[in-house]
Every structure is written in structure tokens, then in C-alpha cells.
Short mmCIF file of C-alpha atoms in Angstrom, two decimals:
data_model
loop_
_atom_site.label_atom_id
_atom_site.label_comp_id
_atom_site.label_asym_id
_atom_site.label_seq_id
_atom_site.Cartn_x
_atom_site.Cartn_y
_atom_site.Cartn_z
CA GLY K 15 13.49 18.04 -7.75
CA ALA K 16 12.32 18.30 -4.33
CA VAL K 17 14.42 16.47 -1.86
CA VAL K 18 13.99 14.22 1.42
CA SER K 19 17.06 12.66 3.61
CA GLN K 20 17.43 9.62 6.11
CA HIS K 21 19.45 9.56 9.12
CA PRO K 22 20.77 7.03 8.83
CA SER K 23 21.50 5.44 6.43
CA ARG K 24 22.84 2.23 8.01
CA VAL K 25 22.38 1.00 11.27
CA ILE K 26 23.00 -2.21 13.20
CA CYS K 27 21.41 -2.88 16.91
CA LYS K 28 21.32 -5.08 19.68
CA SER K 29 18.27 -6.65 20.69
CA GLY K 30 16.02 -4.81 22.92
CA THR K 31 17.74 -1.22 21.97
CA SER K 32 15.51 1.07 20.57
CA VAL K 33 16.97 2.90 17.57
CA LYS K 34 15.82 6.39 16.01
CA ILE K 35 15.54 6.77 12.39
CA GLU K 36 15.26 10.53 10.97
CA CYS K 37 13.39 12.10 8.00
CA ARG K 38 14.05 15.37 6.35
CA SER K 39 11.93 17.63 3.73
CA LEU K 40 15.63 19.37 3.22
CA ASP K 41 13.67 22.18 0.58
CA PHE K 42 10.10 22.40 1.29
CA GLN K 43 7.69 22.31 4.24
CA ALA K 44 5.81 18.72 4.65
CA THR K 45 3.25 18.79 6.64
CA THR K 46 2.76 14.75 6.10
CA MET K 47 5.20 12.58 5.70
CA PHE K 48 4.72 8.93 5.57
CA TRP K 49 6.85 5.78 6.70
CA TYR K 50 7.10 2.64 4.76
CA ARG K 51 8.64 -0.74 5.05
CA GLN K 52 10.47 -3.17 2.65
CA PHE K 53 11.36 -6.20 2.86
CA PRO K 54 13.93 -8.15 1.08
CA LYS K 55 12.69 -8.06 -2.53
CA LYS K 56 8.88 -7.50 -1.93
CA SER K 57 7.12 -4.40 -2.21
CA LEU K 58 7.16 -0.96 0.05
CA MET K 59 4.35 -2.00 3.01
CA LEU K 60 2.57 1.73 4.49
CA MET K 61 3.46 2.05 8.04
CA ALA K 62 2.18 4.89 9.32
CA THR K 63 1.27 8.43 8.25
CA SER K 64 2.67 11.42 9.89
CA ASN K 65 1.26 14.53 10.55
CA GLU K 66 2.60 17.83 11.78
CA GLY K 67 0.89 19.20 14.90
CA SER K 68 -1.32 15.94 15.66
CA LYS K 69 -0.78 12.19 16.34
CA ALA K 70 0.05 9.37 13.67
CA THR K 71 -2.01 7.38 11.48
CA TYR K 72 -0.96 4.15 11.75
CA GLU K 73 -2.17 1.60 9.35
CA GLN K 74 -3.13 -1.92 10.53
CA GLY K 75 -0.61 -4.19 12.24
CA VAL K 76 1.18 -1.77 12.93
CA GLU K 77 1.77 -1.60 17.10
CA LYS K 78 1.88 2.57 17.66
CA ASP K 79 4.55 1.79 20.90
CA LYS K 80 6.90 -0.72 19.37
CA PHE K 81 7.15 2.36 16.21
CA LEU K 82 7.35 5.46 17.69
CA ILE K 83 6.33 8.73 15.70
CA ASN K 84 7.26 11.90 16.09
CA HIS K 85 6.08 14.87 13.40
CA ALA K 86 8.74 17.36 15.83
CA SER K 87 8.77 20.67 12.83
CA LEU K 88 7.55 21.19 9.60
CA THR K 89 10.56 19.96 7.67
CA LEU K 90 11.71 16.59 10.21
CA SER K 91 9.45 13.01 11.17
CA THR K 92 11.37 10.70 13.62
CA LEU K 93 10.27 6.75 13.22
CA THR K 94 12.45 4.95 16.70
CA VAL K 95 12.04 1.74 16.73
CA THR K 96 12.22 1.03 20.02
CA SER K 97 12.84 -2.22 21.56
CA ALA K 98 14.24 -4.00 18.65
CA HIS K 99 14.13 -7.46 17.78
CA PRO K 100 15.12 -9.43 14.85
CA GLU K 101 12.00 -9.13 12.99
CA ASP K 102 12.52 -5.47 12.62
CA SER K 103 15.76 -5.76 10.60
CA SER K 104 14.46 -3.95 7.22
CA PHE K 105 14.49 -0.82 4.94
CA TYR K 106 12.57 1.92 6.23
CA ILE K 107 11.67 4.92 3.44
CA CYS K 108 9.78 7.36 5.02
CA SER K 109 8.39 10.32 1.73
CA ALA K 110 7.15 12.96 1.73
CA PRO K 111 4.19 15.60 -0.75
CA ARG K 112 5.28 18.81 -1.20
CA GLY K 113 2.50 19.86 -1.32
CA PHE K 114 -1.12 19.12 -2.99
CA ALA K 115 -0.82 20.08 -6.77
CA ASP K 116 2.44 18.46 -6.42
CA ASN K 117 1.84 14.96 -8.44
CA GLU K 118 4.86 13.11 -6.53
CA GLN K 119 6.04 12.25 -2.99
CA PHE K 120 9.92 12.48 -2.74
CA PHE K 121 11.58 10.21 -1.25
CA GLY K 122 13.86 9.45 1.12
CA PRO K 123 16.69 7.58 0.36
CA GLY K 124 15.51 4.42 2.83
CA THR K 125 17.34 3.13 5.67
CA ARG K 126 18.59 -0.28 6.81
CA LEU K 127 17.75 -1.14 9.82
CA THR K 128 19.53 -4.88 11.32
CA VAL K 129 19.16 -6.13 14.65
CA LEU K 130 21.23 -8.85 16.00
CA ALA P 221 -8.31 -7.41 -3.29
CA GLN P 222 -5.22 -6.16 -4.02
CA LYS P 223 -5.13 -2.63 -4.94
CA ILE P 224 -2.48 -2.61 -7.56
CA THR P 225 -1.63 -6.12 -9.33
CA GLN P 226 1.56 -6.20 -11.19
CA THR P 227 1.91 -10.04 -12.34
CA GLN P 228 5.42 -9.74 -14.04
CA PRO P 229 7.59 -10.64 -11.56
CA GLY P 230 10.83 -10.65 -13.67
CA MET P 231 11.65 -9.50 -17.25
CA PHE P 232 14.33 -9.66 -18.88
CA VAL P 233 15.22 -7.21 -22.75
CA GLN P 234 18.16 -6.29 -24.84
CA GLU P 235 19.44 -3.17 -25.06
CA LYS P 236 18.24 -0.48 -26.81
CA GLU P 237 14.22 -2.56 -27.53
CA ALA P 238 11.28 -1.63 -25.76
CA VAL P 239 9.61 -3.05 -22.68
CA THR P 240 6.09 -2.79 -21.24
CA LEU P 241 6.16 -4.21 -17.56
CA ASP P 242 2.39 -4.23 -17.06
CA CYS P 243 -0.53 -2.96 -14.20
CA THR P 244 -3.62 -3.31 -13.29
CA TYR P 245 -4.35 -1.50 -10.45
CA ASP P 246 -8.82 -1.91 -8.76
CA THR P 247 -10.06 1.36 -7.08
CA SER P 248 -14.19 2.71 -7.69
CA ASP P 249 -13.53 5.83 -6.56
CA PRO P 250 -13.44 8.46 -9.40
CA SER P 251 -10.25 10.62 -8.68
CA TYR P 252 -7.01 8.58 -8.13
CA GLY P 253 -3.67 9.35 -10.02
CA LEU P 254 -1.36 6.03 -10.69
CA PHE P 255 2.98 5.93 -10.52
CA TRP P 256 5.82 4.46 -12.08
CA TYR P 257 8.46 3.99 -9.41
CA LYS P 258 12.43 2.81 -9.98
CA GLN P 259 14.32 1.33 -7.66
CA PRO P 260 17.61 0.07 -8.11
CA SER P 261 20.34 -1.94 -6.34
CA SER P 262 21.03 2.01 -3.49
CA GLY P 263 17.22 1.37 -2.74
CA GLU P 264 16.34 4.91 -3.13
CA MET P 265 12.54 5.55 -4.97
CA ILE P 266 13.27 6.91 -7.92
CA PHE P 267 9.80 8.77 -9.71
CA LEU P 268 9.48 8.10 -12.68
CA ILE P 269 5.93 8.85 -14.19
CA TYR P 270 2.77 9.44 -13.03
CA GLN P 271 -1.05 9.71 -14.39
CA GLY P 272 -4.49 11.39 -12.92
CA SER P 273 -7.45 9.37 -13.84
CA TYR P 274 -9.33 12.66 -15.47
CA ASP P 275 -5.50 12.42 -17.86
CA GLN P 276 -7.09 12.56 -21.15
CA GLN P 277 -3.68 11.40 -22.97
CA ASN P 278 -1.03 9.08 -22.04
CA ALA P 279 2.03 10.45 -20.01
CA THR P 280 4.87 10.86 -21.51
CA GLU P 281 9.16 11.78 -19.81
CA GLY P 282 11.45 10.93 -22.37
CA ARG P 283 12.22 7.60 -22.25
CA TYR P 284 9.38 6.29 -20.41
CA SER P 285 5.45 6.45 -21.45
CA LEU P 286 2.67 4.95 -19.63
CA ASN P 287 -0.48 3.17 -21.61
CA PHE P 288 -3.47 4.69 -18.84
CA GLN P 289 -6.12 1.77 -20.13
CA LYS P 290 -8.79 3.25 -17.88
CA ALA P 291 -11.36 1.26 -19.10
CA ARG P 292 -9.36 -1.59 -18.50
CA LYS P 293 -8.09 -0.53 -15.31
CA SER P 294 -4.80 -1.06 -16.80
CA ALA P 295 -1.08 1.28 -16.95
CA ASN P 296 1.03 0.17 -18.03
CA LEU P 297 4.19 1.41 -18.24
CA VAL P 298 6.41 1.28 -21.52
CA ILE P 299 10.41 1.90 -21.72
CA SER P 300 11.86 2.59 -25.40
CA ALA P 301 15.32 2.17 -26.08
CA SER P 302 16.38 0.24 -22.88
CA GLN P 303 19.83 0.69 -21.49
CA LEU P 304 21.92 -1.27 -18.79
CA GLY P 305 21.15 1.70 -16.25
CA ASP P 306 17.41 0.17 -15.94
CA SER P 307 18.03 -2.73 -14.72
CA ALA P 308 16.09 -2.40 -11.31
CA MET P 309 12.92 -3.39 -9.73
CA TYR P 310 10.33 -0.52 -10.66
CA PHE P 311 6.76 -1.11 -8.86
CA CYS P 312 3.61 0.77 -9.98
CA ALA P 313 1.29 2.46 -6.83
CA MET P 314 -1.62 4.04 -6.63
CA ARG P 315 -2.70 7.52 -4.70
CA GLU P 316 -6.83 7.58 -4.39
CA GLY P 317 -8.69 9.75 -3.49
CA MET P 318 -7.63 12.84 -5.07
CA ASN P 319 -10.72 15.52 -4.25
CA SER P 320 -10.90 14.15 -0.91
CA GLY P 321 -8.48 17.23 0.34
CA GLY P 322 -5.59 16.39 1.65
CA TYR P 323 -2.42 13.87 0.94
CA GLN P 324 -4.31 9.98 0.38
CA LYS P 325 -1.64 7.49 0.96
CA VAL P 326 0.27 5.59 -1.54
CA THR P 327 -0.34 2.29 -2.28
CA PHE P 328 2.60 -0.08 -3.87
CA GLY P 329 2.54 -3.39 -6.04
CA ILE P 330 5.27 -6.28 -5.25
CA GLY P 331 7.44 -4.68 -8.00
CA THR P 332 8.56 -5.92 -12.09
CA LYS P 333 12.90 -7.35 -11.92
CA LEU P 334 13.88 -5.70 -14.70
CA GLN P 335 16.96 -6.71 -16.44
CA VAL P 336 18.13 -5.24 -19.16
CA ILE P 337 20.50 -7.15 -21.58
CA PRO P 338 23.80 -6.21 -23.03
#
């Protein structure tokens, strides 16, 4: 199957700093990518839809200025958590559909963010 | 209203036995897709099986089958011959608006934790 990578897999940062998480589609082009957040033992909550060449679409309740999304190319989307606080600690997962006919969304392995 | 409902927070199954994980969904869109994903403790989401709303037959993928009952809006996952490696969280998910063009977001249920007992 198609491969989606995320970097870093784990990050620990101090409160107030910014953290950038990368999501790459390794063997296909993704004009759209999705960013999810998962709290411990909870479901995946969609944060935003990342669109190549245009602004991201954020879900209700997600702060655009806090979670900056940039879809720089057809294979790369980045999520930057700005001025991170301990409550931003979570598991962040990206996904990308490979094509309109593809029933599967390919998920990255996730990034575990811990804000001290 | 919840779009995806998984009512079993945890399930136990004996190794080599079959187990059914429940999922009901809510949508008014005639065109939708239903997914099951497995999430082991490592965190990665592993795609298991897909059922389209217009598919006439229940989807099957190896030991996984999806019991699709459209009128009841249920999409239960059946795992046959359970293995110890099947212990994980299982998420049911739905994508609506399959005919509206573009990529539609996927909504996830809260998951069921399956533990396979030796």
C-alpha cells in the first residue's frame, strides 16, 4: 500500500515554544491531507483539511492561529503548533487519500507531542 | 447526533474464536463509505476493510468481514479465528458525500478495545 510518513515521531518541548510536524506522502501525490488529533484512549478528531495551493479548512473549534497548516507541495503538509501549552499535548496523525477512486485513506504513523 | 456509534468500549475474545465489533452510523447522504481501522499500541492506523453504500455484497478481507445492514444502518466488523496480534483498538469510520467531488472527511467512532485471550 501507499506510504505516508510523519516527522518527528515524538517531540517534547517547553511551554511557549512552537513545534512543526511534517506529513509526507512518499509514493503518491496528495492534493489533500487531513490532520487529526487523538487524546489518550479517545477517538481521532479531525482538526483540519490541508489543501495544496490554498488555505486549510479548519473544523469548528480549532484555532487557526494556533495550529498553522501549510501544504507546501503535492507531497508535504506541515502542522505547526504555535506557543504550545501542556493542553496541546496529544497524538497528532495525518492522513492522505491517494485518489478519488481509492477507498482507503493512508495514515501516517503519528507524532506524540508532549509540552512541559 | 453521533455519526458513528460504537457501543462496546471493550471486548474479550478467546484465541481462535470469532468476534463481532458493533458499529452503527447516521447519515442522510445516499452515497457514503464505511471503514474499519485497527490501532495497535504503537499508534499507527491500519486499514482493515471498506464497504460502499451501494455495494450489494458484504466486504471481506481475509479474516475480516463487514456485516453491512443498510436498513438498520449498521456495519459490524467480524474477525474470524482471532489471533493474539488482533489485540488493539478498532475504529469504525464513515465518509459521506462520495459523489460530491473532492475528498470528503472521515468521521471516526470512539473505538472498541479488543483483547484476545490465549
